[in-house]
Amino acid sequence: NAGVMQNPRHLVRRRGQEARLRCSPMKGHSHVYWYRQLPEEGLKFMVYLQKENIIDESGMPKERFSAEFPKEGPSILRIQQVVRGDSAAYFCASSPPLLGGNSPLHFGNGTRLTVT
Amino acid sequence: AQKVTQAQTEISVVEKEDVTLDCVYETRDTTYYLFWYKQPPSGELVFLIRRNSFDEQNEISGRYSWNFQKSTSSFNFTITASQVVDSAVYFCALTGGTSYGKLTFGQGTILTVHP
């Protein structure tokens, strides 16, 4: 019973390159959430996606960042032309459409992006 | 807007001491959910508990216990007889009733348990 799977675990990119972070939700989950944890800071919501739809992207930086969750395959968080300030841990979580009661919300192990 | 405040930035205790991590929240939602997560030095986020706003019963799980008080908008977490393996950053988080996975996190409390 696999949990939320993120890969790669670590990613190193030079300034100006593109970073692609992948998140495979738990089986049966159709909703994905991405979070960013900058060094020495807490976690901040970035984007909430359903299959083929962006529901809430209020936490996404206006430029260079995009996210998708296609009908088939994992959710992708894409960062174009990375800069040093993008260095952070990126986490995703998944859920079914309704998460009632005291159901857990599990996160993946995260992708640690380092921009050199 | 939602807000979560963890006033204790760092706590240091000696093994076997009890320790309470405070969490105070603000929300206008009548239905909401509160969470605690543990982030050990290895970096992953470990789910500890989720509590909905209609359930004010306190929860105990082994050495962990949680005290939810709507009257003071607090959801405090106590570790009894702390152990070195409890050393981690602990986050309290809040979400409203319609967007379950959109969490507002507190800044976290760094707990260090010394042998």
PDB file of C-alpha atoms in Angstrom:
ATOM      1  CA  ASN A   1       0.000   0.000   0.000  1.00  0.00           C
ATOM      2  CA  ALA A   2       2.235   2.735  -1.330  1.00  0.00           C
ATOM      3  CA  GLY A   3       1.928   6.194   0.128  1.00  0.00           C
ATOM      4  CA  VAL A   4       2.465   9.457  -1.704  1.00  0.00           C
ATOM      5  CA  MET A   5       5.557   9.016  -3.862  1.00  0.00           C
ATOM      6  CA  GLN A   6       7.784  11.896  -4.817  1.00  0.00           C
ATOM      7  CA  ASN A   7      10.816  11.831  -7.053  1.00  0.00           C
ATOM      8  CA  PRO A   8      13.532  12.638  -7.284  1.00  0.00           C
ATOM      9  CA  ARG A   9      14.412  12.847  -3.619  1.00  0.00           C
ATOM     10  CA  HIS A  10      17.211  15.276  -4.354  1.00  0.00           C
ATOM     11  CA  LEU A  11      17.607  17.462  -7.422  1.00  0.00           C
ATOM     12  CA  VAL A  12      20.493  19.751  -8.268  1.00  0.00           C
ATOM     13  CA  ARG A  13      20.120  22.330 -10.998  1.00  0.00           C
ATOM     14  CA  ARG A  14      22.265  25.192 -12.211  1.00  0.00           C
ATOM     15  CA  ARG A  15      20.780  28.656 -12.423  1.00  0.00           C
ATOM     16  CA  GLY A  16      18.682  29.001 -15.557  1.00  0.00           C
ATOM     17  CA  GLN A  17      17.874  25.313 -15.935  1.00  0.00           C
ATOM     18  CA  GLU A  18      14.461  23.752 -15.558  1.00  0.00           C
ATOM     19  CA  ALA A  19      13.392  21.612 -12.598  1.00  0.00           C
ATOM     20  CA  ARG A  20      10.645  18.993 -12.822  1.00  0.00           C
ATOM     21  CA  LEU A  21       9.323  17.493  -9.615  1.00  0.00           C
ATOM     22  CA  ARG A  22       6.984  14.524  -9.704  1.00  0.00           C
ATOM     23  CA  CYS A  23       4.290  13.407  -7.292  1.00  0.00           C
ATOM     24  CA  SER A  24       2.318  10.169  -7.556  1.00  0.00           C
ATOM     25  CA  PRO A  25      -0.720  10.272  -5.256  1.00  0.00           C
ATOM     26  CA  MET A  26      -1.918   7.433  -3.099  1.00  0.00           C
ATOM     27  CA  LYS A  27      -4.039   4.871  -4.892  1.00  0.00           C
ATOM     28  CA  GLY A  28      -7.573   6.132  -5.384  1.00  0.00           C
ATOM     29  CA  HIS A  29      -6.678   9.767  -4.680  1.00  0.00           C
ATOM     30  CA  SER A  30      -7.612  12.317  -7.313  1.00  0.00           C
ATOM     31  CA  HIS A  31      -6.505  15.499  -5.520  1.00  0.00           C
ATOM     32  CA  VAL A  32      -2.932  16.704  -5.127  1.00  0.00           C
ATOM     33  CA  TYR A  33      -1.492  19.587  -3.126  1.00  0.00           C
ATOM     34  CA  TRP A  34       1.999  21.065  -3.450  1.00  0.00           C
ATOM     35  CA  TYR A  35       3.860  22.856  -0.668  1.00  0.00           C
ATOM     36  CA  ARG A  36       7.223  24.583  -0.433  1.00  0.00           C
ATOM     37  CA  GLN A  37       9.476  24.749   2.603  1.00  0.00           C
ATOM     38  CA  LEU A  38      12.161  27.387   2.277  1.00  0.00           C
ATOM     39  CA  PRO A  39      15.211  27.048   4.551  1.00  0.00           C
ATOM     40  CA  GLU A  40      14.433  27.966   8.153  1.00  0.00           C
ATOM     41  CA  GLU A  41      10.772  28.540   7.316  1.00  0.00           C
ATOM     42  CA  GLY A  42       7.511  26.686   7.662  1.00  0.00           C
ATOM     43  CA  LEU A  43       5.558  25.097   4.876  1.00  0.00           C
ATOM     44  CA  LYS A  44       3.582  27.241   2.461  1.00  0.00           C
ATOM     45  CA  PHE A  45       0.748  26.076   0.240  1.00  0.00           C
ATOM     46  CA  MET A  46       1.423  26.480  -3.468  1.00  0.00           C
ATOM     47  CA  VAL A  47      -1.253  24.787  -5.557  1.00  0.00           C
ATOM     48  CA  TYR A  48      -4.185  22.377  -5.406  1.00  0.00           C
ATOM     49  CA  LEU A  49      -4.998  20.211  -8.410  1.00  0.00           C
ATOM     50  CA  GLN A  50      -7.530  17.640  -9.423  1.00  0.00           C
ATOM     51  CA  LYS A  51      -7.030  15.442 -12.455  1.00  0.00           C
ATOM     52  CA  GLU A  52      -6.685  17.793 -15.450  1.00  0.00           C
ATOM     53  CA  ASN A  53      -7.757  20.828 -13.400  1.00  0.00           C
ATOM     54  CA  ILE A  54      -6.065  23.472 -11.303  1.00  0.00           C
ATOM     55  CA  ILE A  55      -8.423  24.249  -8.429  1.00  0.00           C
ATOM     56  CA  ASP A  56      -6.424  26.768  -6.416  1.00  0.00           C
ATOM     57  CA  GLU A  57      -3.053  28.235  -7.370  1.00  0.00           C
ATOM     58  CA  SER A  58      -3.127  31.144  -4.955  1.00  0.00           C
ATOM     59  CA  GLY A  59       0.256  30.206  -3.497  1.00  0.00           C
ATOM     60  CA  MET A  60       2.140  29.830  -6.753  1.00  0.00           C
ATOM     61  CA  PRO A  61       4.735  32.459  -7.688  1.00  0.00           C
ATOM     62  CA  LYS A  62       3.478  34.470 -10.642  1.00  0.00           C
ATOM     63  CA  GLU A  63       6.315  33.569 -12.974  1.00  0.00           C
ATOM     64  CA  ARG A  64       8.368  30.493 -13.847  1.00  0.00           C
ATOM     65  CA  PHE A  65       6.264  28.052 -11.788  1.00  0.00           C
ATOM     66  CA  SER A  66       3.579  25.788 -13.204  1.00  0.00           C
ATOM     67  CA  ALA A  67       1.838  22.616 -12.151  1.00  0.00           C
ATOM     68  CA  GLU A  68      -0.213  19.953 -13.847  1.00  0.00           C
ATOM     69  CA  PHE A  69      -1.980  16.738 -12.959  1.00  0.00           C
ATOM     70  CA  PRO A  70      -2.780  14.879 -16.170  1.00  0.00           C
ATOM     71  CA  LYS A  71      -5.399  12.202 -16.596  1.00  0.00           C
ATOM     72  CA  GLU A  72      -2.648   9.594 -16.610  1.00  0.00           C
ATOM     73  CA  GLY A  73       0.604   9.803 -14.728  1.00  0.00           C
ATOM     74  CA  PRO A  74       1.955  11.805 -11.829  1.00  0.00           C
ATOM     75  CA  SER A  75       1.468  15.430 -10.961  1.00  0.00           C
ATOM     76  CA  ILE A  76       4.349  17.617 -12.116  1.00  0.00           C
ATOM     77  CA  LEU A  77       5.609  20.822 -10.546  1.00  0.00           C
ATOM     78  CA  ARG A  78       7.747  22.636 -13.091  1.00  0.00           C
ATOM     79  CA  ILE A  79      10.118  25.471 -12.336  1.00  0.00           C
ATOM     80  CA  GLN A  80      11.628  27.198 -15.337  1.00  0.00           C
ATOM     81  CA  GLN A  81      14.884  29.166 -15.283  1.00  0.00           C
ATOM     82  CA  VAL A  82      15.597  28.306 -11.671  1.00  0.00           C
ATOM     83  CA  VAL A  83      17.290  30.816  -9.386  1.00  0.00           C
ATOM     84  CA  ARG A  84      19.080  30.278  -6.079  1.00  0.00           C
ATOM     85  CA  GLY A  85      16.006  31.432  -4.186  1.00  0.00           C
ATOM     86  CA  ASP A  86      14.099  28.403  -5.504  1.00  0.00           C
ATOM     87  CA  SER A  87      16.289  26.121  -3.381  1.00  0.00           C
ATOM     88  CA  ALA A  88      13.866  24.504  -0.983  1.00  0.00           C
ATOM     89  CA  ALA A  89      12.096  21.295  -0.075  1.00  0.00           C
ATOM     90  CA  TYR A  90       8.948  20.693  -2.094  1.00  0.00           C
ATOM     91  CA  PHE A  91       6.299  18.427  -0.634  1.00  0.00           C
ATOM     92  CA  CYS A  92       3.097  17.070  -2.042  1.00  0.00           C
ATOM     93  CA  ALA A  93       0.073  15.492  -0.402  1.00  0.00           C
ATOM     94  CA  SER A  94      -2.915  13.726  -1.897  1.00  0.00           C
ATOM     95  CA  SER A  95      -6.493  13.112  -0.881  1.00  0.00           C
ATOM     96  CA  PRO A  96      -9.748  11.664  -2.134  1.00  0.00           C
ATOM     97  CA  PRO A  97     -12.416  14.230  -3.055  1.00  0.00           C
ATOM     98  CA  LEU A  98     -13.864  14.287   0.443  1.00  0.00           C
ATOM     99  CA  LEU A  99     -11.664  13.933   3.493  1.00  0.00           C
ATOM    100  CA  GLY A 100     -14.110  13.739   6.302  1.00  0.00           C
ATOM    101  CA  GLY A 101     -13.865  13.052   9.973  1.00  0.00           C
ATOM    102  CA  ASN A 102     -10.364  12.604  11.262  1.00  0.00           C
ATOM    103  CA  SER A 103      -8.852  11.022   8.143  1.00  0.00           C
ATOM    104  CA  PRO A 104      -5.109  11.522   7.816  1.00  0.00           C
ATOM    105  CA  LEU A 105      -3.498  13.727   5.196  1.00  0.00           C
ATOM    106  CA  HIS A 106      -0.172  12.165   4.293  1.00  0.00           C
ATOM    107  CA  PHE A 107       2.701  13.891   2.577  1.00  0.00           C
ATOM    108  CA  GLY A 108       5.362  12.439   0.355  1.00  0.00           C
ATOM    109  CA  ASN A 109       8.990  12.458   1.475  1.00  0.00           C
ATOM    110  CA  GLY A 110       9.662  15.617  -0.461  1.00  0.00           C
ATOM    111  CA  THR A 111      12.086  16.713  -3.164  1.00  0.00           C
ATOM    112  CA  ARG A 112      15.024  18.806  -2.053  1.00  0.00           C
ATOM    113  CA  LEU A 113      15.945  21.185  -4.828  1.00  0.00           C
ATOM    114  CA  THR A 114      19.356  22.807  -4.766  1.00  0.00           C
ATOM    115  CA  VAL A 115      20.170  25.510  -7.271  1.00  0.00           C
ATOM    116  CA  THR A 116      23.871  26.146  -7.766  1.00  0.00           C
TER     117      THR A 116
ATOM    118  CA  ALA B   1      -7.795  34.586   6.718  1.00  0.00           C
ATOM    119  CA  GLN B   2      -6.470  31.662   8.655  1.00  0.00           C
ATOM    120  CA  LYS B   3      -3.513  31.816  10.964  1.00  0.00           C
ATOM    121  CA  VAL B   4      -1.620  29.351  13.124  1.00  0.00           C
ATOM    122  CA  THR B   5       0.757  30.496  15.822  1.00  0.00           C
ATOM    123  CA  GLN B   6       3.320  28.307  17.505  1.00  0.00           C
ATOM    124  CA  ALA B   7       4.825  30.725  19.970  1.00  0.00           C
ATOM    125  CA  GLN B   8       7.629  28.410  21.075  1.00  0.00           C
ATOM    126  CA  THR B   9      10.387  28.524  18.508  1.00  0.00           C
ATOM    127  CA  GLU B  10      12.660  26.089  20.324  1.00  0.00           C
ATOM    128  CA  ILE B  11      12.266  23.857  23.344  1.00  0.00           C
ATOM    129  CA  SER B  12      15.026  21.882  25.001  1.00  0.00           C
ATOM    130  CA  VAL B  13      14.316  19.152  27.558  1.00  0.00           C
ATOM    131  CA  VAL B  14      16.097  16.247  29.151  1.00  0.00           C
ATOM    132  CA  GLU B  15      14.953  12.718  28.453  1.00  0.00           C
ATOM    133  CA  LYS B  16      11.934  11.530  30.463  1.00  0.00           C
ATOM    134  CA  GLU B  17      10.640  15.058  30.978  1.00  0.00           C
ATOM    135  CA  ASP B  18       7.122  15.878  29.794  1.00  0.00           C
ATOM    136  CA  VAL B  19       6.846  18.638  27.228  1.00  0.00           C
ATOM    137  CA  THR B  20       3.897  20.575  25.811  1.00  0.00           C
ATOM    138  CA  LEU B  21       3.958  22.280  22.434  1.00  0.00           C
ATOM    139  CA  ASP B  22       1.482  25.107  22.085  1.00  0.00           C
ATOM    140  CA  CYS B  23      -0.660  25.871  19.064  1.00  0.00           C
ATOM    141  CA  VAL B  24      -3.149  28.719  18.749  1.00  0.00           C
ATOM    142  CA  TYR B  25      -5.215  29.232  15.625  1.00  0.00           C
ATOM    143  CA  GLU B  26      -7.506  31.772  13.999  1.00  0.00           C
ATOM    144  CA  THR B  27     -10.226  30.997  11.492  1.00  0.00           C
ATOM    145  CA  ARG B  28     -13.653  32.239  10.459  1.00  0.00           C
ATOM    146  CA  ASP B  29     -14.748  28.825   9.260  1.00  0.00           C
ATOM    147  CA  THR B  30     -17.268  27.025  11.428  1.00  0.00           C
ATOM    148  CA  THR B  31     -15.975  23.692  10.194  1.00  0.00           C
ATOM    149  CA  TYR B  32     -12.246  23.243  10.197  1.00  0.00           C
ATOM    150  CA  TYR B  33      -9.540  20.662  10.792  1.00  0.00           C
ATOM    151  CA  LEU B  34      -6.406  20.797  12.872  1.00  0.00           C
ATOM    152  CA  PHE B  35      -3.277  18.743  12.337  1.00  0.00           C
ATOM    153  CA  TRP B  36       0.068  18.021  13.926  1.00  0.00           C
ATOM    154  CA  TYR B  37       3.063  16.855  11.924  1.00  0.00           C
ATOM    155  CA  LYS B  38       6.540  15.814  12.963  1.00  0.00           C
ATOM    156  CA  GLN B  39       9.574  16.562  10.809  1.00  0.00           C
ATOM    157  CA  PRO B  40      12.592  14.583  12.029  1.00  0.00           C
ATOM    158  CA  PRO B  41      16.139  15.484  10.957  1.00  0.00           C
ATOM    159  CA  SER B  42      15.749  13.213   7.923  1.00  0.00           C
ATOM    160  CA  GLY B  43      13.266  15.767   6.583  1.00  0.00           C
ATOM    161  CA  GLU B  44      10.068  13.882   5.855  1.00  0.00           C
ATOM    162  CA  LEU B  45       6.714  15.013   7.240  1.00  0.00           C
ATOM    163  CA  VAL B  46       5.108  12.480   9.518  1.00  0.00           C
ATOM    164  CA  PHE B  47       1.376  12.788  10.133  1.00  0.00           C
ATOM    165  CA  LEU B  48       0.514  12.601  13.833  1.00  0.00           C
ATOM    166  CA  ILE B  49      -3.124  13.593  14.200  1.00  0.00           C
ATOM    167  CA  ARG B  50      -6.072  15.308  12.540  1.00  0.00           C
ATOM    168  CA  ARG B  51      -8.976  16.645  14.561  1.00  0.00           C
ATOM    169  CA  ASN B  52     -12.187  18.195  13.257  1.00  0.00           C
ATOM    170  CA  SER B  53     -13.753  21.230  14.883  1.00  0.00           C
ATOM    171  CA  PHE B  54     -16.788  19.338  16.136  1.00  0.00           C
ATOM    172  CA  ASP B  55     -14.746  16.834  18.073  1.00  0.00           C
ATOM    173  CA  GLU B  56     -13.318  18.392  21.217  1.00  0.00           C
ATOM    174  CA  GLN B  57     -12.455  15.104  22.844  1.00  0.00           C
ATOM    175  CA  ASN B  58      -8.869  14.910  23.907  1.00  0.00           C
ATOM    176  CA  GLU B  59      -6.806  12.243  22.222  1.00  0.00           C
ATOM    177  CA  ILE B  60      -4.118   9.999  23.649  1.00  0.00           C
ATOM    178  CA  SER B  61      -1.851   7.787  21.591  1.00  0.00           C
ATOM    179  CA  GLY B  62       0.893   6.154  23.600  1.00  0.00           C
ATOM    180  CA  ARG B  63       3.127   8.919  24.956  1.00  0.00           C
ATOM    181  CA  TYR B  64       1.391  11.547  22.819  1.00  0.00           C
ATOM    182  CA  SER B  65      -1.705  13.453  23.832  1.00  0.00           C
ATOM    183  CA  TRP B  66      -3.582  16.381  22.374  1.00  0.00           C
ATOM    184  CA  ASN B  67      -5.755  18.964  24.085  1.00  0.00           C
ATOM    185  CA  PHE B  68      -8.233  20.743  21.816  1.00  0.00           C
ATOM    186  CA  GLN B  69     -10.062  23.724  23.335  1.00  0.00           C
ATOM    187  CA  LYS B  70     -12.305  25.734  21.019  1.00  0.00           C
ATOM    188  CA  SER B  71     -12.919  28.337  23.727  1.00  0.00           C
ATOM    189  CA  THR B  72      -9.273  29.378  23.583  1.00  0.00           C
ATOM    190  CA  SER B  73      -8.647  28.343  19.933  1.00  0.00           C
ATOM    191  CA  SER B  74      -5.849  26.076  21.029  1.00  0.00           C
ATOM    192  CA  PHE B  75      -4.711  22.601  20.043  1.00  0.00           C
ATOM    193  CA  ASN B  76      -1.771  21.743  22.266  1.00  0.00           C
ATOM    194  CA  PHE B  77       0.399  18.652  22.000  1.00  0.00           C
ATOM    195  CA  THR B  78       2.032  16.940  24.963  1.00  0.00           C
ATOM    196  CA  ILE B  79       4.756  14.319  24.872  1.00  0.00           C
ATOM    197  CA  THR B  80       5.029  12.367  28.084  1.00  0.00           C
ATOM    198  CA  ALA B  81       8.381  10.903  29.171  1.00  0.00           C
ATOM    199  CA  SER B  82      10.193  12.359  26.186  1.00  0.00           C
ATOM    200  CA  GLN B  83      12.867  10.393  24.373  1.00  0.00           C
ATOM    201  CA  VAL B  84      15.817  11.404  22.227  1.00  0.00           C
ATOM    202  CA  VAL B  85      13.961  10.078  19.152  1.00  0.00           C
ATOM    203  CA  ASP B  86      11.301  12.740  19.749  1.00  0.00           C
ATOM    204  CA  SER B  87      13.804  15.391  18.703  1.00  0.00           C
ATOM    205  CA  ALA B  88      12.292  17.006  15.612  1.00  0.00           C
ATOM    206  CA  VAL B  89      10.445  20.035  14.340  1.00  0.00           C
ATOM    207  CA  TYR B  90       6.743  19.865  15.099  1.00  0.00           C
ATOM    208  CA  PHE B  91       4.192  21.701  12.991  1.00  0.00           C
ATOM    209  CA  CYS B  92       0.611  22.532  13.809  1.00  0.00           C
ATOM    210  CA  ALA B  93      -1.658  23.167  10.801  1.00  0.00           C
ATOM    211  CA  LEU B  94      -5.209  24.224  10.019  1.00  0.00           C
ATOM    212  CA  THR B  95      -7.546  23.843   7.067  1.00  0.00           C
ATOM    213  CA  GLY B  96     -11.058  25.068   6.415  1.00  0.00           C
ATOM    214  CA  GLY B  97     -14.075  22.946   5.736  1.00  0.00           C
ATOM    215  CA  THR B  98     -14.110  23.007   1.950  1.00  0.00           C
ATOM    216  CA  SER B  99     -10.499  22.612   0.871  1.00  0.00           C
ATOM    217  CA  TYR B 100      -9.214  19.777   2.929  1.00  0.00           C
ATOM    218  CA  GLY B 101      -5.649  19.670   1.753  1.00  0.00           C
ATOM    219  CA  LYS B 102      -4.954  23.395   1.707  1.00  0.00           C
ATOM    220  CA  LEU B 103      -3.245  23.723   5.051  1.00  0.00           C
ATOM    221  CA  THR B 104      -2.009  26.789   6.859  1.00  0.00           C
ATOM    222  CA  PHE B 105       1.035  25.801   8.875  1.00  0.00           C
ATOM    223  CA  GLY B 106       2.527  27.342  11.965  1.00  0.00           C
ATOM    224  CA  GLN B 107       6.207  28.208  11.946  1.00  0.00           C
ATOM    225  CA  GLY B 108       7.094  25.051  13.809  1.00  0.00           C
ATOM    226  CA  THR B 109       8.657  24.275  17.175  1.00  0.00           C
ATOM    227  CA  ILE B 110      12.111  22.730  17.288  1.00  0.00           C
ATOM    228  CA  LEU B 111      12.170  20.169  20.077  1.00  0.00           C
ATOM    229  CA  THR B 112      15.516  18.873  21.289  1.00  0.00           C
ATOM    230  CA  VAL B 113      15.546  16.044  23.791  1.00  0.00           C
ATOM    231  CA  HIS B 114      18.903  15.561  25.493  1.00  0.00           C
ATOM    232  CA  PRO B 115      19.953  12.197  26.899  1.00  0.00           C
TER     233      PRO B 115
END
